Amino acid sequence: MNFLSLIESKREGKILAPEQIQEFIREFTAGKIPDYQMAALLMAIYFRGLNTAETTALTLAMRDSGDVLKFPKDKRPLVDKHSTGGIGDKVSLPLAPLLACLGFRVPMISGRGLGITGGTLDKLDSIPGFKTLLPTAQIIAQVQKVGCVICGQTDKMVPADKKIYALRDASGTVPSIPLIVASILSKKLAENLNALILDVKFGSAAFMQTKADARKLAKAMVALGNQCGTNTRAILTDMNTPLGRAAGNWLEVKESVECLEKKGPNDLLELVLDSAAHLLVQTKKSKSIAAARKLAEDCLRSGEPRAKWDEMIVAQGADLKAFNKKFAQNSTAKVVVELKSEKSGCVSKCDARIIGEVIRDLGGGRLTKDLQINYDVGVDQIAKLGERVEKSGMLCRIHAADFVQAKAAIIRLKTAFEISAKRPAKIPLVVEIISH
Ligand code: URA
């Protein structure tokens, strides 16, 4: 193919035909287009954009660049959730077993964290023996038998996205809405879903800083998902402050299991139940969100999703005895220190970005893709917005590998919190629902 003329067309703002898009994705995946030319096209797309038809063609061509999961016929709908990521966002972990117990099949293909946002696979890697990389046949078999799997993309799934994402990362072309839409949806559509709920976050620690940008991304993904035959909805949620009271890989697994035991924080529980409720309505298993919420709550209360969690992790190789022993520990990090409040009042700010940066610097996140992380470090018992604290009362606990790192974290974390005399106005967690 004449790839140079295709780059020039997009540079001049022309519209690419679906066949041209399919061909360049095929050729790039096969190694027939050099990275420098692909990077030039990505930059042209970054500036000129893609219209809906082009974005659809790109998404489908990327989906079809590798294996698409094929499940046997079954009356249980196939569903999943995707979050654009944030601090303490562990919703996927309790949600997958809850959905399985609500009569869904959940092929939850997840990713690793980069920068400050955590990745579901890194969290699961903190479970002794747990395997996140499974062959396609095992993914399908586990979904059919257990009802849910949370694992990584195989090498054969959506290889075009892997190659293109690496180039976007190195060429300053990540923040392009059509490229983000195609990247996220190509992977989700490769799961062959009936319904998908997207949690698009905005705020200091989110990919999209403003609500307006988050809405733009959500609308584009919802429109395209629905057009491609997957019932797709999005919720816009606040990520100026962390979700739950714990952030850091193992600490988040622990809080997720506490959520399944109905001992977790309210905001996490709310988002898990809301996500399940939307999927129940999207698949017509419930007539209204209120009825769906009740169904999800009753299911959680039954204890079945907690048992399903054990079944899921054992199916993926976890050593349940070692997991239970770790779960019973107060802390698994070498050093645990408390950040104390310097005055009495109400928590009026708890900046998720600063907390995320502290965890990354403690070794809980990675700056480059191949960096080894420390699963046990993080922050927990975080005081939530609006809560009252007394002078010398605890704002959070820091789990660190040594005292030097713990001390550095304390200095930084002091700037994450603000304490005011007046209780701040309550901020809703879900601010908008986008269904078309
Ligand atoms: N997550 C993805 O998978 N792709 C993007 O482009 C951005 C976030």
Coordinates of C-alpha atoms and ligand atoms in Angstrom, one line a residue:
M1 CA 0.0 0.0 0.0
N2 CA 1.1 3.6 -0.5
F3 CA 1.2 4.6 3.1
L4 CA 3.0 7.9 2.5
S5 CA 0.0 9.2 0.5
L6 CA -2.3 8.0 3.3
I7 CA -0.3 10.1 5.8
E8 CA -0.5 13.1 3.5
S9 CA -4.3 12.7 3.1
K10 CA -4.8 12.8 6.8
R11 CA -2.3 15.6 7.2
E12 CA -4.5 17.6 4.8
G13 CA -7.6 16.7 6.8
K14 CA -9.1 14.3 4.3
I15 CA -11.3 11.4 5.3
L16 CA -9.9 7.9 5.1
A17 CA -12.0 5.1 3.7
P18 CA -12.8 2.0 5.9
E19 CA -10.8 -0.2 3.4
Q20 CA -7.7 2.1 3.8
I21 CA -7.9 1.9 7.6
Q22 CA -8.4 -1.9 7.5
E23 CA -5.4 -2.3 5.2
F24 CA -3.0 -0.1 7.2
I25 CA -3.9 -1.9 10.5
R26 CA -3.4 -5.3 8.8
E27 CA 0.0 -4.2 7.4
F28 CA 1.2 -2.5 10.6
T29 CA 0.3 -5.5 12.7
A30 CA 2.2 -7.7 10.2
G31 CA 5.3 -5.5 10.6
K32 CA 5.1 -4.1 7.1
I33 CA 4.8 -0.4 8.0
P34 CA 7.8 1.2 9.9
D35 CA 7.2 2.8 13.3
Y36 CA 8.3 6.2 12.1
Q37 CA 5.6 6.3 9.4
M38 CA 2.9 5.0 11.8
A39 CA 3.9 7.7 14.3
A40 CA 3.5 10.3 11.6
L41 CA 0.0 9.1 10.8
L42 CA -0.9 9.1 14.6
M43 CA 0.3 12.7 14.8
A44 CA -1.8 13.6 11.8
I45 CA -4.8 11.9 13.4
Y46 CA -4.0 13.8 16.7
F47 CA -4.3 17.1 14.9
R48 CA -7.0 16.4 12.3
G49 CA -9.1 13.9 14.2
L50 CA -11.3 11.0 12.8
N51 CA -15.0 11.2 12.1
T52 CA -17.4 8.6 13.5
A53 CA -17.1 6.3 10.4
E54 CA -13.3 6.4 10.5
T55 CA -13.2 5.8 14.3
T56 CA -15.6 2.8 13.9
A57 CA -13.5 1.4 11.1
L58 CA -10.3 1.8 13.1
T59 CA -11.9 0.2 16.2
L60 CA -13.2 -2.8 14.3
A61 CA -9.9 -3.3 12.4
M62 CA -8.0 -3.2 15.6
R63 CA -10.4 -5.7 17.3
D64 CA -10.0 -8.0 14.3
S65 CA -6.2 -7.8 14.3
G66 CA -6.1 -10.8 16.5
D67 CA -8.3 -13.4 18.4
V68 CA -11.8 -12.5 19.4
L69 CA -13.1 -14.5 22.3
K70 CA -15.8 -16.9 21.2
F71 CA -18.1 -18.3 23.8
P72 CA -20.5 -21.2 23.6
K73 CA -24.2 -20.3 23.4
D74 CA -25.6 -19.8 26.9
K75 CA -28.5 -17.9 28.4
R76 CA -26.1 -15.9 30.8
P77 CA -25.3 -12.6 29.1
L78 CA -21.6 -11.6 28.6
V79 CA -20.9 -8.3 30.4
D80 CA -17.9 -6.2 31.5
K81 CA -16.9 -2.9 33.1
H82 CA -14.1 -0.6 32.1
S83 CA -12.8 2.2 34.1
T84 CA -10.5 5.0 32.8
G85 CA -8.6 4.6 36.0
G86 CA -7.9 6.4 39.3
I87 CA -6.6 6.1 42.8
G88 CA -8.1 3.4 44.9
D89 CA -10.3 2.3 42.1
K90 CA -10.7 -1.4 42.8
V91 CA -14.4 -1.8 41.6
S92 CA -13.5 -4.6 39.2
L93 CA -12.4 -6.9 42.0
P94 CA -15.7 -7.2 43.9
L95 CA -17.8 -6.5 40.8
A96 CA -16.7 -9.6 38.8
P97 CA -17.8 -12.2 41.4
L98 CA -21.0 -10.2 42.1
L99 CA -21.9 -10.2 38.4
A100 CA -21.2 -13.9 38.1
C101 CA -23.6 -14.5 41.1
L102 CA -26.2 -12.3 39.4
G103 CA -26.3 -14.7 36.4
F104 CA -23.8 -13.1 34.1
R105 CA -20.6 -14.3 32.4
V106 CA -17.7 -11.9 32.9
P107 CA -14.6 -12.1 30.8
M108 CA -12.8 -9.2 32.4
I109 CA -9.7 -8.6 30.4
S110 CA -7.7 -6.0 32.4
G111 CA -4.4 -4.1 32.3
R112 CA -1.4 -3.1 34.4
G113 CA -0.9 0.3 36.0
L114 CA 1.4 2.9 34.5
G115 CA 2.3 6.2 36.2
I116 CA 0.0 7.0 39.2
T117 CA -3.1 5.0 38.2
G118 CA -3.2 1.4 39.5
G119 CA -3.8 -1.6 37.3
T120 CA -6.2 -4.4 38.2
L121 CA -3.6 -7.0 37.2
D122 CA -1.0 -5.6 39.5
K123 CA -3.4 -5.7 42.4
L124 CA -4.2 -9.4 41.6
D125 CA -0.5 -10.2 41.4
S126 CA -0.3 -9.5 45.1
I127 CA -2.3 -12.7 45.8
P128 CA 0.0 -15.7 46.4
G129 CA 0.0 -18.0 43.4
F130 CA -2.6 -16.0 41.4
K131 CA -2.0 -16.2 37.6
T132 CA -3.0 -13.2 35.5
L133 CA -1.8 -14.5 32.1
L134 CA -4.1 -17.3 30.8
P135 CA -4.4 -18.9 27.4
T136 CA -7.5 -18.1 25.5
A137 CA -9.0 -21.6 26.0
Q138 CA -8.6 -21.4 29.8
I139 CA -10.2 -17.9 29.8
I140 CA -13.3 -19.3 28.0
A141 CA -13.4 -22.4 30.1
Q142 CA -13.2 -20.5 33.4
V143 CA -15.9 -18.0 32.3
Q144 CA -18.2 -20.9 31.4
K145 CA -17.5 -22.8 34.6
V146 CA -17.0 -20.1 37.3
G147 CA -18.8 -17.3 35.6
C148 CA -15.9 -14.8 35.8
V149 CA -12.3 -14.3 35.1
I150 CA -10.0 -11.3 35.6
C151 CA -6.9 -11.7 33.5
G152 CA -4.6 -10.0 31.0
Q153 CA -4.9 -9.8 27.3
T154 CA -3.2 -12.7 25.6
D155 CA -0.5 -12.0 22.9
K156 CA -3.0 -13.0 20.3
M157 CA -5.7 -10.5 21.4
V158 CA -5.8 -7.0 19.8
P159 CA -2.1 -7.0 18.9
A160 CA -2.6 -3.8 16.8
D161 CA -3.5 -1.9 20.0
K162 CA -0.4 -3.1 21.8
K163 CA 1.9 -1.8 19.0
I164 CA 0.0 1.4 18.5
Y165 CA -0.3 2.2 22.2
A166 CA 3.5 1.9 22.6
L167 CA 4.0 4.3 19.7
R168 CA 1.4 6.8 21.1
D169 CA 3.2 6.7 24.4
A170 CA 6.5 7.5 22.7
S171 CA 5.1 10.1 20.2
G172 CA 2.9 12.4 22.4
T173 CA -0.3 11.2 20.8
V174 CA -2.0 9.5 23.7
P175 CA -4.6 12.3 24.5
S176 CA -6.6 12.0 21.2
I177 CA -10.2 11.1 21.7
P178 CA -10.6 8.9 18.6
L179 CA -7.4 7.0 19.4
I180 CA -8.5 6.5 23.0
V181 CA -11.9 5.3 21.9
A182 CA -10.5 2.9 19.4
S183 CA -7.9 1.6 21.9
I184 CA -10.4 1.0 24.7
L185 CA -13.3 -0.3 22.7
S186 CA -11.2 -2.6 20.4
K187 CA -10.2 -4.5 23.5
K188 CA -13.6 -4.6 25.0
L189 CA -15.3 -5.6 21.7
A190 CA -12.8 -8.5 21.4
E191 CA -14.6 -9.9 24.5
N192 CA -17.8 -10.3 22.4
L193 CA -20.0 -8.7 25.1
N194 CA -23.7 -8.2 25.2
A195 CA -23.3 -5.2 27.5
L196 CA -20.6 -2.9 28.8
I197 CA -20.6 -0.2 31.5
L198 CA -17.9 2.4 31.3
D199 CA -16.7 4.4 34.3
V200 CA -15.2 7.6 32.9
K201 CA -13.4 9.5 35.6
F202 CA -12.6 13.2 35.9
G203 CA -10.6 15.2 38.3
S204 CA -7.1 15.7 39.6
A205 CA -6.0 12.0 39.4
A206 CA -8.0 11.1 36.3
F207 CA -6.9 10.7 32.6
M208 CA -9.5 13.4 31.8
Q209 CA -9.1 16.4 34.2
T210 CA -12.4 18.1 33.5
K211 CA -16.0 16.9 33.5
A212 CA -16.5 18.3 30.0
D213 CA -13.6 16.3 28.6
A214 CA -14.8 13.1 30.4
R215 CA -18.3 13.6 28.9
K216 CA -16.9 14.0 25.4
L217 CA -14.9 10.8 25.8
A218 CA -17.9 8.9 27.4
K219 CA -20.3 10.0 24.6
A220 CA -17.9 8.9 21.9
M221 CA -17.4 5.5 23.5
V222 CA -21.1 5.0 24.2
A223 CA -22.1 5.9 20.6
L224 CA -19.5 3.6 19.1
G225 CA -20.1 0.7 21.5
N226 CA -23.8 0.7 20.7
Q227 CA -23.2 1.1 17.0
C228 CA -21.0 -2.0 17.1
G229 CA -23.8 -4.1 18.7
T230 CA -22.7 -4.0 22.4
N231 CA -25.2 -2.2 24.7
T232 CA -22.9 0.4 26.2
R233 CA -23.5 3.0 29.0
A234 CA -21.2 5.3 30.8
I235 CA -21.1 6.9 34.2
L236 CA -19.1 10.0 34.9
T237 CA -17.5 9.8 38.4
D238 CA -15.4 12.1 40.5
M239 CA -11.7 11.3 40.9
N240 CA -10.5 14.4 42.8
T241 CA -10.4 12.2 45.9
P242 CA -9.5 8.5 46.2
L243 CA -12.2 5.8 46.0
G244 CA -12.5 3.9 49.3
R245 CA -10.1 4.2 52.2
A246 CA -7.2 2.2 50.7
A247 CA -4.8 2.6 47.8
G248 CA -1.9 0.4 46.9
N249 CA -2.0 -3.1 45.3
W250 CA -2.4 -5.5 48.2
L251 CA -4.3 -3.0 50.4
E252 CA -6.9 -2.7 47.6
V253 CA -7.3 -6.4 47.3
K254 CA -7.9 -6.5 51.0
E255 CA -10.5 -3.7 50.8
S256 CA -12.2 -5.4 47.9
V257 CA -12.7 -8.6 49.9
E258 CA -14.0 -6.5 52.8
C259 CA -16.5 -4.9 50.4
L260 CA -17.7 -8.4 49.5
E261 CA -18.1 -9.1 53.2
K262 CA -20.1 -5.8 53.5
K263 CA -17.4 -4.3 55.7
G264 CA -15.9 -2.0 53.1
P265 CA -16.3 1.7 52.6
N266 CA -19.6 3.1 51.3
D267 CA -18.4 4.9 48.2
L268 CA -16.8 1.7 46.9
L269 CA -19.9 -0.3 47.7
E270 CA -22.1 2.3 46.0
L271 CA -20.1 2.2 42.8
V272 CA -20.0 -1.6 42.7
L273 CA -23.8 -1.8 43.2
D274 CA -24.4 1.0 40.7
S275 CA -22.3 -0.7 38.0
A276 CA -24.0 -4.0 38.6
A277 CA -27.4 -2.3 38.5
H278 CA -26.8 -0.6 35.1
L279 CA -25.7 -3.9 33.6
L280 CA -28.9 -5.6 35.0
V281 CA -31.0 -2.9 33.3
Q282 CA -28.9 -2.9 30.1
T283 CA -29.4 -6.7 29.6
K284 CA -33.1 -6.4 30.6
K285 CA -32.7 -8.6 33.6
S286 CA -34.2 -5.7 35.7
K287 CA -36.8 -3.1 34.7
S288 CA -35.4 -0.2 36.7
I289 CA -32.2 0.9 38.4
A290 CA -34.0 0.8 41.8
A291 CA -35.1 -2.8 41.3
A292 CA -31.7 -3.7 40.0
R293 CA -29.9 -2.1 43.0
K294 CA -32.1 -4.2 45.3
L295 CA -31.2 -7.4 43.4
A296 CA -27.5 -6.6 43.6
E297 CA -27.7 -5.7 47.3
D298 CA -29.5 -8.9 48.2
C299 CA -27.1 -10.9 46.2
L300 CA -24.1 -9.3 48.0
R301 CA -25.8 -9.8 51.4
S302 CA -26.3 -13.5 50.6
G303 CA -22.5 -14.1 50.8
E304 CA -22.4 -15.9 47.5
P305 CA -20.2 -13.3 45.8
R306 CA -17.6 -13.7 48.6
A307 CA -17.5 -17.4 48.1
K308 CA -17.4 -16.8 44.3
W309 CA -14.3 -14.7 44.9
D310 CA -12.5 -17.7 46.5
E311 CA -13.7 -19.9 43.6
M312 CA -12.3 -17.4 41.0
I313 CA -8.9 -16.9 42.6
V314 CA -8.4 -20.7 43.2
A315 CA -9.4 -21.3 39.5
Q316 CA -6.5 -18.9 38.6
G317 CA -4.0 -20.7 40.8
A318 CA -4.2 -18.8 44.1
D319 CA -3.1 -20.6 47.3
L320 CA -6.2 -20.0 49.4
K321 CA -4.5 -20.8 52.7
A322 CA -1.7 -18.3 52.0
F323 CA -4.3 -15.7 50.8
N324 CA -6.4 -16.1 54.0
K325 CA -3.3 -15.8 56.2
K326 CA -2.2 -12.6 54.3
F327 CA -5.8 -11.3 54.5
A328 CA -5.8 -11.7 58.3
Q329 CA -2.6 -9.6 58.7
N330 CA -3.0 -5.9 59.8
S331 CA -0.1 -5.0 57.4
T332 CA 2.3 -6.8 55.1
A333 CA 4.7 -3.9 54.6
K334 CA 7.9 -3.6 56.7
V335 CA 7.0 -0.2 58.1
V336 CA 3.6 1.3 59.0
V337 CA 3.3 4.9 60.2
E338 CA 0.4 7.2 60.8
L339 CA -0.1 10.7 59.4
K340 CA -1.7 12.8 62.2
S341 CA -3.9 15.9 61.8
E342 CA -2.3 19.1 63.0
K343 CA -5.7 20.6 63.9
S344 CA -9.3 19.6 64.6
G345 CA -12.0 20.1 62.0
C346 CA -13.5 18.5 58.9
V347 CA -11.6 17.0 56.0
S348 CA -12.3 19.5 53.2
K349 CA -9.6 18.2 50.7
C350 CA -8.0 14.8 50.1
D351 CA -6.1 15.0 46.8
A352 CA -6.1 11.7 44.9
R353 CA -3.2 12.9 42.7
I354 CA -0.8 13.5 45.6
I355 CA -1.8 10.1 47.2
G356 CA -1.2 8.4 43.8
E357 CA 2.2 10.0 43.4
V358 CA 3.2 9.1 47.0
I359 CA 2.3 5.4 46.3
R360 CA 4.2 5.4 43.1
D361 CA 7.2 6.8 44.8
L362 CA 6.9 4.3 47.7
G363 CA 7.4 1.7 44.9
G364 CA 3.7 0.7 44.5
G365 CA 3.5 2.0 40.9
R366 CA 5.9 2.1 37.9
L367 CA 7.3 4.9 35.7
T368 CA 8.3 2.6 32.9
K369 CA 6.4 -0.5 31.7
D370 CA 9.0 -3.1 32.9
L371 CA 9.7 -1.8 36.4
Q372 CA 9.1 -4.2 39.3
I373 CA 6.7 -3.0 41.9
N374 CA 6.3 -3.5 45.6
Y375 CA 2.8 -4.9 46.2
D376 CA 2.6 -4.3 50.0
V377 CA 3.2 -0.5 50.1
G378 CA 0.4 2.1 50.0
V379 CA -1.9 4.2 52.1
D380 CA -5.0 3.0 54.0
Q381 CA -7.5 4.2 56.7
I382 CA -7.8 7.4 54.6
A383 CA -10.1 10.0 56.2
K384 CA -12.9 10.8 53.8
L385 CA -14.1 14.2 52.7
G386 CA -16.5 15.7 55.3
E387 CA -15.3 13.5 58.1
R388 CA -14.4 15.1 61.4
V389 CA -10.9 14.6 62.8
E390 CA -9.4 15.8 66.0
K391 CA -6.0 17.3 66.5
S392 CA -3.5 14.4 66.5
G393 CA -6.2 12.2 65.1
M394 CA -5.2 9.9 62.1
L395 CA -5.6 11.1 58.5
C396 CA -4.2 7.9 57.0
R397 CA -1.6 5.1 57.5
I398 CA 1.4 4.8 55.3
H399 CA 2.7 1.3 54.5
A400 CA 6.4 1.6 53.3
A401 CA 9.5 -0.5 52.7
D402 CA 11.6 1.5 55.1
F403 CA 11.5 4.5 57.4
V404 CA 13.2 6.9 55.0
Q405 CA 10.5 6.3 52.4
A406 CA 7.8 6.5 55.1
K407 CA 9.1 9.9 56.3
A408 CA 9.2 11.3 52.7
A409 CA 5.6 10.1 52.2
I410 CA 4.4 11.8 55.4
I411 CA 5.9 15.1 54.3
R412 CA 4.2 14.9 50.9
L413 CA 0.9 13.5 52.2
K414 CA 0.5 16.5 54.6
T415 CA -0.1 18.6 51.4
A416 CA -2.9 16.2 50.2
F417 CA -5.2 17.0 53.1
E418 CA -7.0 20.2 54.1
I419 CA -8.9 20.6 57.4
S420 CA -11.6 23.3 57.7
A421 CA -13.8 24.5 60.4
K422 CA -16.9 24.0 58.2
R423 CA -18.0 20.7 56.7
P424 CA -17.7 20.9 52.9
A425 CA -20.7 20.4 50.7
K426 CA -21.2 16.7 49.8
I427 CA -19.9 15.9 46.3
P428 CA -21.9 13.2 44.4
L429 CA -19.8 10.2 43.3
V430 CA -21.7 9.5 40.1
V431 CA -22.5 12.9 38.4
E432 CA -23.9 11.8 35.1
I433 CA -25.2 8.7 33.3
I434 CA -24.7 8.6 29.5
S435 CA -26.7 6.0 27.6
H436 CA -26.7 7.2 24.1
Ligands
URA1 N1 -6.5 3.1 28.1 C1 -6.4 2.4 27.0 O1 -6.5 1.2 27.0 N2 -6.1 3.1 25.9 C2 -6.0 4.4 25.8 O2 -5.7 4.9 24.8 C3 -6.1 5.1 27.0 C4 -6.4 4.4 28.1

